[in-house]
CSV table of C-alpha atoms and ligand atoms in Angstrom, one decimal:
chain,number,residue,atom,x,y,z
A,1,UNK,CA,102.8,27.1,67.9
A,2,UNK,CA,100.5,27.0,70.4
A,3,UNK,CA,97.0,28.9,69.5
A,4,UNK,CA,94.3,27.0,68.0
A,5,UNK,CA,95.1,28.3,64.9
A,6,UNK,CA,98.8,27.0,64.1
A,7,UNK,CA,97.3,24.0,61.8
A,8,UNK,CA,95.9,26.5,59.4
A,9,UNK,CA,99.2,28.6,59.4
A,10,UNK,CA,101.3,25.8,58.4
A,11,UNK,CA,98.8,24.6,56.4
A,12,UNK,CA,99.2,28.3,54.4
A,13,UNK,CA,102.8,27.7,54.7
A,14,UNK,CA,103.0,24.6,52.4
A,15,UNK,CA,100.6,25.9,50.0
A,16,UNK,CA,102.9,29.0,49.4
A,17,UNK,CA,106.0,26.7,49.6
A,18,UNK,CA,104.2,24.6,46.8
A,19,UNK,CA,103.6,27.6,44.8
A,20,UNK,CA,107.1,28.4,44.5
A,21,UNK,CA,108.4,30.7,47.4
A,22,UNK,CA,111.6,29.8,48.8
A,23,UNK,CA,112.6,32.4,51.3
A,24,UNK,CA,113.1,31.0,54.5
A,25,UNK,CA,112.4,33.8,56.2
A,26,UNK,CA,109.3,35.3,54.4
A,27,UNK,CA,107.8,31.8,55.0
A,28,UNK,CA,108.7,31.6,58.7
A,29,UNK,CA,106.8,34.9,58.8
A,30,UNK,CA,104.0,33.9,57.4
A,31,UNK,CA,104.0,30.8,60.0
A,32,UNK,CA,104.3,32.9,62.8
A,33,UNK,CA,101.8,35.7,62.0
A,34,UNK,CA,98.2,35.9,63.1
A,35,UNK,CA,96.7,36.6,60.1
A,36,UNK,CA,92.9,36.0,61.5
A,37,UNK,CA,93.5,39.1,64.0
A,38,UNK,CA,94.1,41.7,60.6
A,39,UNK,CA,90.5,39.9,58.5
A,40,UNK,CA,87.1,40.7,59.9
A,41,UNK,CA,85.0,38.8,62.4
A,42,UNK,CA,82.9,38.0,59.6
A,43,UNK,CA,85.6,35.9,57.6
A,44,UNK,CA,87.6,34.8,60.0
A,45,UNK,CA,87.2,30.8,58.6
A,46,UNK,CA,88.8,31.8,55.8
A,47,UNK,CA,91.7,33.4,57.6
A,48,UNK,CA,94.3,31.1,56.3
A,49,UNK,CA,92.9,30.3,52.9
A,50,UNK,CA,95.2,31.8,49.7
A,51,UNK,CA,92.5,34.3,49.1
A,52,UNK,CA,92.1,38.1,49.4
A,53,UNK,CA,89.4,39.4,51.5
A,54,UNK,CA,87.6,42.7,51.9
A,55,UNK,CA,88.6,44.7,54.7
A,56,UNK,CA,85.9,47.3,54.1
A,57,UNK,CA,86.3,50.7,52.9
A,58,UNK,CA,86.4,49.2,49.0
A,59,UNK,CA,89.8,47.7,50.4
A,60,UNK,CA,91.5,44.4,50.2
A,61,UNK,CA,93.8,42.4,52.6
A,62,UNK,CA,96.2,40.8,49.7
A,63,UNK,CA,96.4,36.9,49.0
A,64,UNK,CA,99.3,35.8,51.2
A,65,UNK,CA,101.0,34.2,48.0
A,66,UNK,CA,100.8,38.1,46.3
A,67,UNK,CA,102.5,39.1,49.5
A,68,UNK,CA,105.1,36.2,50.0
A,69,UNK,CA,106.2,36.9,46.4
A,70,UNK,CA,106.1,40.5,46.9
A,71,UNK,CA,108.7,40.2,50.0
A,72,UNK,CA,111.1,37.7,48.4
A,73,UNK,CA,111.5,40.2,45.3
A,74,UNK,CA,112.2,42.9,48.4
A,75,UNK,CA,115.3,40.6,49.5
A,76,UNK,CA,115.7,41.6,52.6
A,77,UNK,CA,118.4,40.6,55.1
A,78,UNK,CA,117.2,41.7,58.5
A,79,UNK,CA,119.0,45.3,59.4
A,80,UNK,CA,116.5,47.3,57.1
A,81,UNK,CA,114.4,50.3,57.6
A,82,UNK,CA,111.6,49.4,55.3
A,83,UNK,CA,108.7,52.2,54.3
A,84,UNK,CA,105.0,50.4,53.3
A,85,UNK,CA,102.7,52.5,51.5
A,86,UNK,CA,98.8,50.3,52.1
A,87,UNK,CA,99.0,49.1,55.4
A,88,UNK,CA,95.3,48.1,54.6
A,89,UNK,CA,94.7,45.3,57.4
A,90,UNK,CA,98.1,45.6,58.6
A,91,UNK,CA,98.5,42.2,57.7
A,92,UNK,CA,101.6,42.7,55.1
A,93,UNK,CA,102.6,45.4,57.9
A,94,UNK,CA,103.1,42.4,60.7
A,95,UNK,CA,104.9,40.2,57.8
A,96,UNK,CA,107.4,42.9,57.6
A,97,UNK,CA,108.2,43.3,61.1
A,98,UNK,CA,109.3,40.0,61.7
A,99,UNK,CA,111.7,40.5,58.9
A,100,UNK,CA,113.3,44.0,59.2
A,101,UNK,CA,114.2,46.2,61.8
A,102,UNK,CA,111.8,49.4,61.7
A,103,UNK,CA,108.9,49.3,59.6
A,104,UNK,CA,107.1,53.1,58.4
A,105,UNK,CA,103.8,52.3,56.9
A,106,UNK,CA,101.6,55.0,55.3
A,107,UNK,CA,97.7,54.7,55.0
A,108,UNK,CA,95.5,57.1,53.5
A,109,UNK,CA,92.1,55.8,55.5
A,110,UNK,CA,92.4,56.8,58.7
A,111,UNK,CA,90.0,54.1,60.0
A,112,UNK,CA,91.8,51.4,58.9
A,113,UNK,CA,95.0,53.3,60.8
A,114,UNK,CA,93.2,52.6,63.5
A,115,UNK,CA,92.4,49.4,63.2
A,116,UNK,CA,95.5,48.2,61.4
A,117,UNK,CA,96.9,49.7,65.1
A,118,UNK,CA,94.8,47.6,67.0
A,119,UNK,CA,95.5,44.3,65.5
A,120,UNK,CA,99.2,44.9,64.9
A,121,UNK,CA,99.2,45.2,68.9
A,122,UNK,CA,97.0,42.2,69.8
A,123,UNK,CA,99.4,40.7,67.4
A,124,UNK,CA,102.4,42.2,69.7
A,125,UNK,CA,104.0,44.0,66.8
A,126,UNK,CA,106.6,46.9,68.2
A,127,UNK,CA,109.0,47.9,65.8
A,128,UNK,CA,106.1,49.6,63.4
A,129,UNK,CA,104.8,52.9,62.9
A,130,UNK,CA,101.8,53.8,61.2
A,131,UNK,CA,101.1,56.9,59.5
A,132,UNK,CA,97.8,58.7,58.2
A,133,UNK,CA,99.1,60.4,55.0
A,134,UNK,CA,99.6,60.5,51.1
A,135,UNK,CA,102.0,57.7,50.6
A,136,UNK,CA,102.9,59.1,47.3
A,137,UNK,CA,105.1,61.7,48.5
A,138,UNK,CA,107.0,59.0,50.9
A,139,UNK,CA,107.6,60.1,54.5
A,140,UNK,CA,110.6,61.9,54.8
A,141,UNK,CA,110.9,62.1,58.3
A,142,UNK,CA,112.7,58.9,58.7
A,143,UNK,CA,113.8,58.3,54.9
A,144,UNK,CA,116.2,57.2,53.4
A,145,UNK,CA,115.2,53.7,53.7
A,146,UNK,CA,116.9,50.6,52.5
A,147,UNK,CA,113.7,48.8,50.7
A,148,UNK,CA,109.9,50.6,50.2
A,149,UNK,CA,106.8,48.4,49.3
A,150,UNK,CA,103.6,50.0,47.4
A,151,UNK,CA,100.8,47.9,47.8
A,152,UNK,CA,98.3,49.9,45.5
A,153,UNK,CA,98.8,50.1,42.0
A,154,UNK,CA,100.6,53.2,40.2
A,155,UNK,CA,100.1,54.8,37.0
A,156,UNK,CA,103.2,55.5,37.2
A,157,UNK,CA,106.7,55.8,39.5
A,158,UNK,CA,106.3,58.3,42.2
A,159,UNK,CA,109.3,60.4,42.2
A,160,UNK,CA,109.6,60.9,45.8
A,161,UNK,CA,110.0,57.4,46.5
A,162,UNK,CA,112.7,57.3,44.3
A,163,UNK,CA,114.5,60.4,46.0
A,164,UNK,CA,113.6,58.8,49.7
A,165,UNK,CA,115.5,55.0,48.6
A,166,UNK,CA,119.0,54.5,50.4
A,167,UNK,CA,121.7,53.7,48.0
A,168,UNK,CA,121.5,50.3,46.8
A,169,UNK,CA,117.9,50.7,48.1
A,170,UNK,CA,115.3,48.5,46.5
A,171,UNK,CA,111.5,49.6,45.6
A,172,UNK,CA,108.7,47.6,44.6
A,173,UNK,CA,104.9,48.7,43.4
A,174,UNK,CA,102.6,47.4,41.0
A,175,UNK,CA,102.6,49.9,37.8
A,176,UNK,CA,99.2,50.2,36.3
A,177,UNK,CA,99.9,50.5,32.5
A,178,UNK,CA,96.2,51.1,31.5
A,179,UNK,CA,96.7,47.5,29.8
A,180,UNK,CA,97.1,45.4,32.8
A,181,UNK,CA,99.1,45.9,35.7
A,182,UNK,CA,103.0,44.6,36.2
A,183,UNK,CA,105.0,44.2,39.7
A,184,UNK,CA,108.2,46.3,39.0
A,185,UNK,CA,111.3,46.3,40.9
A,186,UNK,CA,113.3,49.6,41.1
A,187,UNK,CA,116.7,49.5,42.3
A,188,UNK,CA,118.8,52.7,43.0
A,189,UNK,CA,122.3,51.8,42.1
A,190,UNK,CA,125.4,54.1,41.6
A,191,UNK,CA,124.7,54.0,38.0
A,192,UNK,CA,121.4,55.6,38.6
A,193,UNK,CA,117.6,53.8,38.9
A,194,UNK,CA,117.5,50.6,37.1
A,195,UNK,CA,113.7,48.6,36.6
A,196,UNK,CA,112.9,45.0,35.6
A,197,UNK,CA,109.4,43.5,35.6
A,198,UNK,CA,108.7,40.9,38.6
A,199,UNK,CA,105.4,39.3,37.0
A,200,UNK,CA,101.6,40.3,36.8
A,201,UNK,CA,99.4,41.8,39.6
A,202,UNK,CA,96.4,42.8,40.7
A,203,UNK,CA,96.1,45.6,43.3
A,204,UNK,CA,93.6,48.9,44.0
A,205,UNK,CA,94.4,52.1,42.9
A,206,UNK,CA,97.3,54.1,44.8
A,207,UNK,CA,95.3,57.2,45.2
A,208,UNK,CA,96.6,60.4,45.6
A,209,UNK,CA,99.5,63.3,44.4
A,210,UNK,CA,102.0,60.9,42.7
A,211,UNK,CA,99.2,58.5,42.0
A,212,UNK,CA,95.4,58.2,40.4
A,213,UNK,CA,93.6,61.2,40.9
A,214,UNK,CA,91.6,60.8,44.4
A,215,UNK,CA,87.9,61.4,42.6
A,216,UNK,CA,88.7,58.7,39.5
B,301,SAH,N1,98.8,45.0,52.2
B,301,SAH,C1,97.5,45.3,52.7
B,301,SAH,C2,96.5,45.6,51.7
B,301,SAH,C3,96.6,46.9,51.1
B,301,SAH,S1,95.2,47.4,50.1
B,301,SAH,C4,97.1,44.2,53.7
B,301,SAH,O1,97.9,43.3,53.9
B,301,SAH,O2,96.0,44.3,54.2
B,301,SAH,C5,95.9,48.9,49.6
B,301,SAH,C6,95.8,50.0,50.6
B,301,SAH,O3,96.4,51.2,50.1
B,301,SAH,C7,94.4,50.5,51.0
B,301,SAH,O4,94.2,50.4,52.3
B,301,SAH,C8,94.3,51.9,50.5
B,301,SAH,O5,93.5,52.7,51.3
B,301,SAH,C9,95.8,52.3,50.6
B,301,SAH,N2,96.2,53.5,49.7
B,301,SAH,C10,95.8,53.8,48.5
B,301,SAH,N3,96.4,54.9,48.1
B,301,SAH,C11,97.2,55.3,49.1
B,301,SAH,C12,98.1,56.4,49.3
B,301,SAH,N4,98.3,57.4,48.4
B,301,SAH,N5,98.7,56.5,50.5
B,301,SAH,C13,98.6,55.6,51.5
B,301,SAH,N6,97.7,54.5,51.3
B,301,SAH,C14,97.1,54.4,50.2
């Protein structure tokens, strides 16, 4: 690593690594990533600490451990087409290209399209598109895909994401029960969808058709 920011990044790596995440290759990711180009100007000190940060727009850029557990439970192997439904910062967006193939990733804000864009290019991301849409209903242009990521939380499983999952596909979202919200895992198997609970989380609202009503 060469930029002045490497300490920090490996720094972020051995907290994560102390917290319990074990993939390799999420952890080279997150080592490799320039995570001050996705926060503001404004925080950009506190880049590489294990926090979430606003991104403006009422939104968040995740704590990196959230995300690092988030892509171990997506056990990926590196072939994948892999849809994202939050870009957000772009951030988790970046994380994901280093690990899979083709990245889709959905955002609702167009303005933080935009500048998710931007920094995933300084960043020198290519294998990533991003979308302006209603995540909820998936993107079935370029479904099915082997693994999708939610990064809002649902109030319940949106059915097209279901539908748009490759065989053996894996989907993983934050379920807002009303009583706390849960990380669930969804895997389509030839047996039909089965779901087991990952741990507690703490996301915003997925807004739109499959989710919370856009003017809750
Ligand atoms: N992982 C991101 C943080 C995501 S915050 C990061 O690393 O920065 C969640 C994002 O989901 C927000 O940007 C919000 O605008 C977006 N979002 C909420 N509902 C959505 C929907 N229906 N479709 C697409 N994006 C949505």
């Amino acid at each position: 690593m060469t930029d002045t920011w490497g300490g920090y990044r490996s720094r972020l790596v051995e907290t994560l690594r102390q917290q319990g995440i074990r993939d390799l290759a999420v952890l080279r990711a997150v080592g490799e990533t320039p995570r001050h180009l996705f926060v503001p100007e404004a925080f950009r000190n506190r880049a590489y600490d294990d926090s979430a940060l606003p991104i403006g727009h009422g939104q968040t850029i995740s704590q990196p451990s959230t995300q690092a557990a988030y892509l171990e439970a997506l056990q990926l192997q590196g072939p994948e087409r892999v849809l994202e439904i939050g870009t957000g910062s772009g951030y988790q967006t970046a994380l994901l290209s280093f690990l899979v193939d083709t990245v889709v990733s959905i955002e609702r804000i167009g303005v933080l399209a935009d500048q998710a864009r931007a920094a995933l290019s300084r960043a020198g991301v290519k294998n990533v598109s991003v979308v302006v849409a209603d995540g909820t209903l998936g993107w079935r242009p370029q479904a099915p895909y082997d693994a999708i990521l939610v990064a809002a939380a649902s109030p319940d499983i949106p059915g097209p994401l279901v539908e748009q999952l490759a065989e053996g596909g894996r989907l993983v979202l934050p379920l807002d029960t009303g009583e706390g919200q849960q990380l669930v895992r969804v895997r389509k198997g030839p047996g039909g969808p089965t779901t087991d609970v990952i741990g507690p989380a703490n996301f915003v609202p997925l807004l739109g058709r499959h989710g919370f009503s856009e003017d809750e």
